[in-house]
Amino acid sequence: NAGVTQTPKFRVLKTGQSMTLLCAQDMNHEYMYWYRQDPGMGLRLIHYSVGEGTTAKGEVPDGYNVSRLKKQNFLLGLESAAPSQTSVYFCASRGLAGTETQYFGPGTRLLVL
Amino acid sequence: AQSVTQPDIHITVSEGASLELRCNYSYGATPYLFWYVQSPGQGLQLLLKYFSGDTLVQGIKGFEAEFKRSQSSFNLRKPSVHWSDAAEYFCVIGGSSNTGKLIFGQGTTLQVKP
């Protein structure tokens, strides 16, 4: 039982390049979330999904897209990376309502030059 | 607006000393309350949570937190800090909703002096 895993752990991009971050969970959780963490700002929600095939915008969605084609996977895409997207990205998952605790992955550190 | 405030950005305590990290929130009702810890370069680990019932909750690693409705606070405490407790601590609130979205405080970085 690996919990929540994220791929890759670290990546360097040039401005304008694209990439996809993969989040996978093996807990059969319905809900999945993508956050970004910047110094002094805690974690901010980018996008989330309440079930397979559904996605919704969070607090800071601009410049990102997501897809949830399989229940266990939640992909975060950057179509044209910008230096402002340099951050640490965390994925989390949660079971059905009534089990409010979110479980976090180890994070992906992204540097956009 | 819903928000979480952690007034102390950085705290330094001596090993063996007691610790209290402050957290205040603004929410329309009583939210779900969490404390998460993040060790350097690591992900977030749940320390404890409060949903209802006894307002003093026990967590892992010897931590506890007390919910005070009248003060809209959920302070984290530990009677004796260990060097391994050095980390960043986040107070988090959430609501009972179909989205399960969480709101994070800015975080408090704890440094432990030998």
mmCIF file of C-alpha atoms in Angstrom:
data_model
loop_
_atom_site.group_PDB
_atom_site.id
_atom_site.type_symbol
_atom_site.label_atom_id
_atom_site.label_comp_id
_atom_site.label_asym_id
_atom_site.label_seq_id
_atom_site.Cartn_x
_atom_site.Cartn_y
_atom_site.Cartn_z
ATOM 1 C CA ASN A 1 0.000 0.000 0.000
ATOM 2 C CA ALA A 2 1.975 2.985 -1.308
ATOM 3 C CA GLY A 3 -0.649 5.645 -0.471
ATOM 4 C CA VAL A 4 -0.241 8.707 -2.685
ATOM 5 C CA THR A 5 2.680 8.837 -5.097
ATOM 6 C CA GLN A 6 3.832 11.633 -7.388
ATOM 7 C CA THR A 7 5.948 11.571 -10.536
ATOM 8 C CA PRO A 8 8.434 13.149 -11.110
ATOM 9 C CA LYS A 9 10.063 14.277 -7.848
ATOM 10 C CA PHE A 10 11.946 17.160 -9.458
ATOM 11 C CA ARG A 11 11.911 18.841 -12.839
ATOM 12 C CA VAL A 12 13.495 21.845 -14.512
ATOM 13 C CA LEU A 13 11.629 23.470 -17.407
ATOM 14 C CA LYS A 14 12.339 26.352 -19.703
ATOM 15 C CA THR A 15 9.706 29.041 -20.125
ATOM 16 C CA GLY A 16 7.109 27.928 -22.658
ATOM 17 C CA GLN A 17 7.717 24.216 -22.289
ATOM 18 C CA SER A 18 4.933 21.862 -21.293
ATOM 19 C CA MET A 19 4.823 18.994 -18.844
ATOM 20 C CA THR A 20 2.461 16.717 -16.967
ATOM 21 C CA LEU A 21 2.652 15.801 -13.299
ATOM 22 C CA LEU A 22 1.197 12.441 -12.350
ATOM 23 C CA CYS A 23 -0.501 11.631 -9.070
ATOM 24 C CA ALA A 24 -1.547 8.087 -8.231
ATOM 25 C CA GLN A 25 -3.342 6.701 -5.174
ATOM 26 C CA ASP A 26 -4.058 3.115 -4.242
ATOM 27 C CA MET A 27 -6.620 3.766 -1.496
ATOM 28 C CA ASN A 28 -9.663 3.741 -3.782
ATOM 29 C CA HIS A 29 -10.341 7.355 -2.841
ATOM 30 C CA GLU A 30 -13.035 9.339 -4.630
ATOM 31 C CA TYR A 31 -11.570 12.807 -4.139
ATOM 32 C CA MET A 32 -8.224 14.061 -5.398
ATOM 33 C CA TYR A 33 -6.563 17.471 -5.184
ATOM 34 C CA TRP A 34 -3.625 19.401 -6.590
ATOM 35 C CA TYR A 35 -1.986 22.110 -4.473
ATOM 36 C CA ARG A 36 0.978 24.377 -4.893
ATOM 37 C CA GLN A 37 3.179 25.490 -2.008
ATOM 38 C CA ASP A 38 5.041 28.768 -2.060
ATOM 39 C CA PRO A 39 7.070 30.277 0.782
ATOM 40 C CA GLY A 40 4.932 32.036 3.386
ATOM 41 C CA MET A 41 1.660 31.154 1.666
ATOM 42 C CA GLY A 42 0.796 27.672 2.900
ATOM 43 C CA LEU A 43 -0.798 25.395 0.321
ATOM 44 C CA ARG A 44 -3.212 26.733 -2.268
ATOM 45 C CA LEU A 45 -5.661 24.576 -4.169
ATOM 46 C CA ILE A 46 -5.196 24.501 -7.945
ATOM 47 C CA HIS A 47 -7.786 21.976 -9.139
ATOM 48 C CA TYR A 48 -9.666 19.105 -7.617
ATOM 49 C CA SER A 49 -11.811 16.129 -8.573
ATOM 50 C CA VAL A 50 -14.752 14.590 -6.722
ATOM 51 C CA GLY A 51 -14.774 11.470 -8.846
ATOM 52 C CA GLU A 52 -13.579 9.771 -11.993
ATOM 53 C CA GLY A 53 -14.237 11.929 -15.046
ATOM 54 C CA THR A 54 -14.918 15.103 -13.045
ATOM 55 C CA THR A 55 -12.698 18.097 -12.337
ATOM 56 C CA ALA A 56 -13.203 21.568 -10.897
ATOM 57 C CA LYS A 57 -11.214 24.757 -10.368
ATOM 58 C CA GLY A 58 -9.682 25.647 -7.068
ATOM 59 C CA GLU A 59 -8.215 28.879 -5.785
ATOM 60 C CA VAL A 60 -5.374 29.315 -8.324
ATOM 61 C CA PRO A 61 -6.284 27.403 -11.527
ATOM 62 C CA ASP A 62 -4.870 29.747 -14.187
ATOM 63 C CA GLY A 63 -2.151 28.183 -16.344
ATOM 64 C CA TYR A 64 -3.009 24.623 -15.329
ATOM 65 C CA ASN A 65 -5.241 21.871 -16.646
ATOM 66 C CA VAL A 66 -6.166 18.544 -15.090
ATOM 67 C CA SER A 67 -7.679 15.227 -16.040
ATOM 68 C CA ARG A 68 -9.097 12.308 -14.056
ATOM 69 C CA LEU A 69 -9.617 9.562 -16.610
ATOM 70 C CA LYS A 70 -9.021 6.804 -14.076
ATOM 71 C CA LYS A 71 -10.127 6.851 -10.452
ATOM 72 C CA GLN A 72 -6.635 6.226 -9.161
ATOM 73 C CA ASN A 73 -4.863 8.883 -11.244
ATOM 74 C CA PHE A 74 -5.025 12.678 -11.315
ATOM 75 C CA LEU A 75 -2.874 14.496 -13.859
ATOM 76 C CA LEU A 76 -1.801 18.129 -13.661
ATOM 77 C CA GLY A 77 -0.687 19.762 -16.909
ATOM 78 C CA LEU A 78 1.236 22.920 -17.635
ATOM 79 C CA GLU A 79 0.753 23.808 -21.287
ATOM 80 C CA SER A 80 3.209 26.710 -21.419
ATOM 81 C CA ALA A 81 5.287 26.974 -18.263
ATOM 82 C CA ALA A 82 6.069 30.371 -16.751
ATOM 83 C CA PRO A 83 8.604 31.307 -14.046
ATOM 84 C CA SER A 84 5.657 32.123 -11.750
ATOM 85 C CA GLN A 85 4.829 28.420 -11.765
ATOM 86 C CA THR A 86 8.089 27.588 -9.998
ATOM 87 C CA SER A 87 6.784 25.903 -6.876
ATOM 88 C CA VAL A 88 6.382 22.654 -5.006
ATOM 89 C CA TYR A 89 3.296 20.749 -6.093
ATOM 90 C CA PHE A 90 1.425 18.393 -3.803
ATOM 91 C CA CYS A 91 -1.273 15.927 -4.631
ATOM 92 C CA ALA A 92 -3.750 14.673 -2.044
ATOM 93 C CA SER A 93 -6.629 12.244 -1.924
ATOM 94 C CA ARG A 94 -9.602 11.672 0.338
ATOM 95 C CA GLY A 95 -12.343 9.129 0.775
ATOM 96 C CA LEU A 96 -16.062 9.770 0.710
ATOM 97 C CA ALA A 97 -17.729 12.517 2.741
ATOM 98 C CA GLY A 98 -17.454 11.829 6.455
ATOM 99 C CA THR A 99 -13.819 10.883 6.120
ATOM 100 C CA GLU A 100 -12.490 14.403 5.772
ATOM 101 C CA THR A 101 -8.796 13.680 6.169
ATOM 102 C CA GLN A 102 -6.668 14.273 3.081
ATOM 103 C CA TYR A 103 -3.562 12.177 2.483
ATOM 104 C CA PHE A 104 -0.680 13.883 0.764
ATOM 105 C CA GLY A 105 1.969 12.740 -1.670
ATOM 106 C CA PRO A 106 5.666 13.578 -1.240
ATOM 107 C CA GLY A 107 5.581 16.531 -3.629
ATOM 108 C CA THR A 108 7.098 17.536 -6.959
ATOM 109 C CA ARG A 109 9.593 20.380 -7.035
ATOM 110 C CA LEU A 110 9.337 22.345 -10.286
ATOM 111 C CA LEU A 111 11.749 25.024 -11.427
ATOM 112 C CA VAL A 112 10.849 27.103 -14.472
ATOM 113 C CA LEU A 113 13.715 29.105 -15.921
ATOM 114 C CA ALA B 1 -14.510 34.975 4.231
ATOM 115 C CA GLN B 2 -13.079 31.706 5.415
ATOM 116 C CA SER B 3 -9.497 31.959 6.571
ATOM 117 C CA VAL B 4 -6.870 30.565 8.889
ATOM 118 C CA THR B 5 -4.286 32.668 10.685
ATOM 119 C CA GLN B 6 -1.121 31.386 12.266
ATOM 120 C CA PRO B 7 0.293 34.492 13.961
ATOM 121 C CA ASP B 8 3.795 33.115 14.471
ATOM 122 C CA ILE B 9 5.803 32.597 11.294
ATOM 123 C CA HIS B 10 8.842 31.295 13.125
ATOM 124 C CA ILE B 11 9.285 29.919 16.668
ATOM 125 C CA THR B 12 12.445 28.731 18.396
ATOM 126 C CA VAL B 13 12.313 26.616 21.551
ATOM 127 C CA SER B 14 14.888 24.669 23.496
ATOM 128 C CA GLU B 15 14.789 20.906 23.479
ATOM 129 C CA GLY B 16 12.720 19.700 26.418
ATOM 130 C CA ALA B 17 10.746 22.928 26.669
ATOM 131 C CA SER B 18 7.009 23.127 26.154
ATOM 132 C CA LEU B 19 5.498 24.304 22.892
ATOM 133 C CA GLU B 20 2.321 26.059 21.869
ATOM 134 C CA LEU B 21 1.552 26.990 18.271
ATOM 135 C CA ARG B 22 -1.338 29.342 17.776
ATOM 136 C CA CYS B 23 -4.118 29.070 15.223
ATOM 137 C CA ASN B 24 -7.200 31.233 14.723
ATOM 138 C CA TYR B 25 -9.827 30.756 12.089
ATOM 139 C CA SER B 26 -12.752 32.519 10.486
ATOM 140 C CA TYR B 27 -15.594 30.295 9.340
ATOM 141 C CA GLY B 28 -19.379 30.471 9.175
ATOM 142 C CA ALA B 29 -19.869 27.434 11.406
ATOM 143 C CA THR B 30 -17.640 25.044 13.289
ATOM 144 C CA PRO B 31 -15.237 23.689 10.721
ATOM 145 C CA TYR B 32 -13.279 20.508 10.676
ATOM 146 C CA LEU B 33 -9.865 21.364 12.133
ATOM 147 C CA PHE B 34 -6.520 19.776 11.408
ATOM 148 C CA TRP B 35 -2.855 20.178 12.194
ATOM 149 C CA TYR B 36 -0.380 18.884 9.627
ATOM 150 C CA VAL B 37 3.409 18.743 9.938
ATOM 151 C CA GLN B 38 5.923 18.978 7.125
ATOM 152 C CA SER B 39 9.518 17.957 7.721
ATOM 153 C CA PRO B 40 12.137 19.533 5.442
ATOM 154 C CA GLY B 41 11.813 18.225 1.899
ATOM 155 C CA GLN B 42 8.935 15.969 2.826
ATOM 156 C CA GLY B 43 5.200 15.773 2.286
ATOM 157 C CA LEU B 44 2.539 16.614 4.849
ATOM 158 C CA GLN B 45 1.650 14.293 7.699
ATOM 159 C CA LEU B 46 -1.533 14.561 9.740
ATOM 160 C CA LEU B 47 -0.846 15.215 13.430
ATOM 161 C CA LEU B 48 -4.416 15.374 14.681
ATOM 162 C CA LYS B 49 -7.935 16.446 13.781
ATOM 163 C CA TYR B 50 -11.107 17.700 15.409
ATOM 164 C CA PHE B 51 -14.549 17.068 14.024
ATOM 165 C CA SER B 52 -16.787 17.132 17.110
ATOM 166 C CA GLY B 53 -16.993 15.968 20.713
ATOM 167 C CA ASP B 54 -14.227 16.381 23.261
ATOM 168 C CA THR B 55 -12.508 19.691 22.564
ATOM 169 C CA LEU B 56 -9.089 18.396 23.626
ATOM 170 C CA VAL B 57 -7.746 16.044 20.984
ATOM 171 C CA GLN B 58 -4.685 13.873 21.133
ATOM 172 C CA GLY B 59 -2.483 13.257 18.138
ATOM 173 C CA ILE B 60 0.633 11.450 17.135
ATOM 174 C CA LYS B 61 4.142 12.186 18.432
ATOM 175 C CA GLY B 62 2.796 13.461 21.775
ATOM 176 C CA PHE B 63 0.956 16.468 20.347
ATOM 177 C CA GLU B 64 -2.449 17.688 21.466
ATOM 178 C CA ALA B 65 -4.728 20.537 20.448
ATOM 179 C CA GLU B 66 -7.640 22.290 22.085
ATOM 180 C CA PHE B 67 -10.640 23.667 20.236
ATOM 181 C CA LYS B 68 -12.046 26.831 21.782
ATOM 182 C CA ARG B 69 -15.220 27.905 20.033
ATOM 183 C CA SER B 70 -15.477 31.239 21.848
ATOM 184 C CA GLN B 71 -12.001 32.227 20.670
ATOM 185 C CA SER B 72 -12.170 30.576 17.227
ATOM 186 C CA SER B 73 -8.869 28.940 18.071
ATOM 187 C CA PHE B 74 -7.264 25.543 17.720
ATOM 188 C CA ASN B 75 -3.830 25.783 19.337
ATOM 189 C CA LEU B 76 -1.326 22.958 19.144
ATOM 190 C CA ARG B 77 0.686 21.965 22.219
ATOM 191 C CA LYS B 78 3.427 19.591 23.257
ATOM 192 C CA PRO B 79 4.760 19.380 26.817
ATOM 193 C CA SER B 80 8.368 18.554 25.897
ATOM 194 C CA VAL B 81 9.838 19.220 22.466
ATOM 195 C CA HIS B 82 12.337 16.872 20.839
ATOM 196 C CA TRP B 83 14.927 17.890 18.249
ATOM 197 C CA SER B 84 13.072 15.782 15.674
ATOM 198 C CA ASP B 85 10.030 18.059 16.034
ATOM 199 C CA ALA B 86 11.781 20.766 14.024
ATOM 200 C CA ALA B 87 9.511 21.213 11.013
ATOM 201 C CA GLU B 88 6.811 23.415 9.547
ATOM 202 C CA TYR B 89 3.350 23.141 11.057
ATOM 203 C CA PHE B 90 0.133 23.965 9.275
ATOM 204 C CA CYS B 91 -3.252 24.659 10.807
ATOM 205 C CA VAL B 92 -5.976 23.684 8.350
ATOM 206 C CA ILE B 93 -9.740 24.009 8.265
ATOM 207 C CA GLY B 94 -12.333 22.293 6.142
ATOM 208 C CA GLY B 95 -16.065 22.066 5.861
ATOM 209 C CA SER B 96 -18.528 19.292 5.457
ATOM 210 C CA SER B 97 -19.222 19.680 1.793
ATOM 211 C CA ASN B 98 -19.241 17.757 -1.440
ATOM 212 C CA THR B 99 -15.849 19.151 -2.361
ATOM 213 C CA GLY B 100 -13.839 18.541 0.800
ATOM 214 C CA LYS B 101 -11.731 21.607 0.105
ATOM 215 C CA LEU B 102 -9.244 22.617 2.784
ATOM 216 C CA ILE B 103 -7.957 26.059 3.732
ATOM 217 C CA PHE B 104 -4.383 26.249 4.963
ATOM 218 C CA GLY B 105 -2.735 28.689 7.308
ATOM 219 C CA GLN B 106 0.563 30.215 6.285
ATOM 220 C CA GLY B 107 2.514 27.806 8.439
ATOM 221 C CA THR B 108 4.766 28.108 11.501
ATOM 222 C CA THR B 109 8.365 27.003 11.278
ATOM 223 C CA LEU B 110 9.632 25.428 14.470
ATOM 224 C CA GLN B 111 13.329 25.457 15.267
ATOM 225 C CA VAL B 112 14.587 23.408 18.211
ATOM 226 C CA LYS B 113 17.755 24.460 20.042
ATOM 227 C CA PRO B 114 19.875 21.751 21.627
#
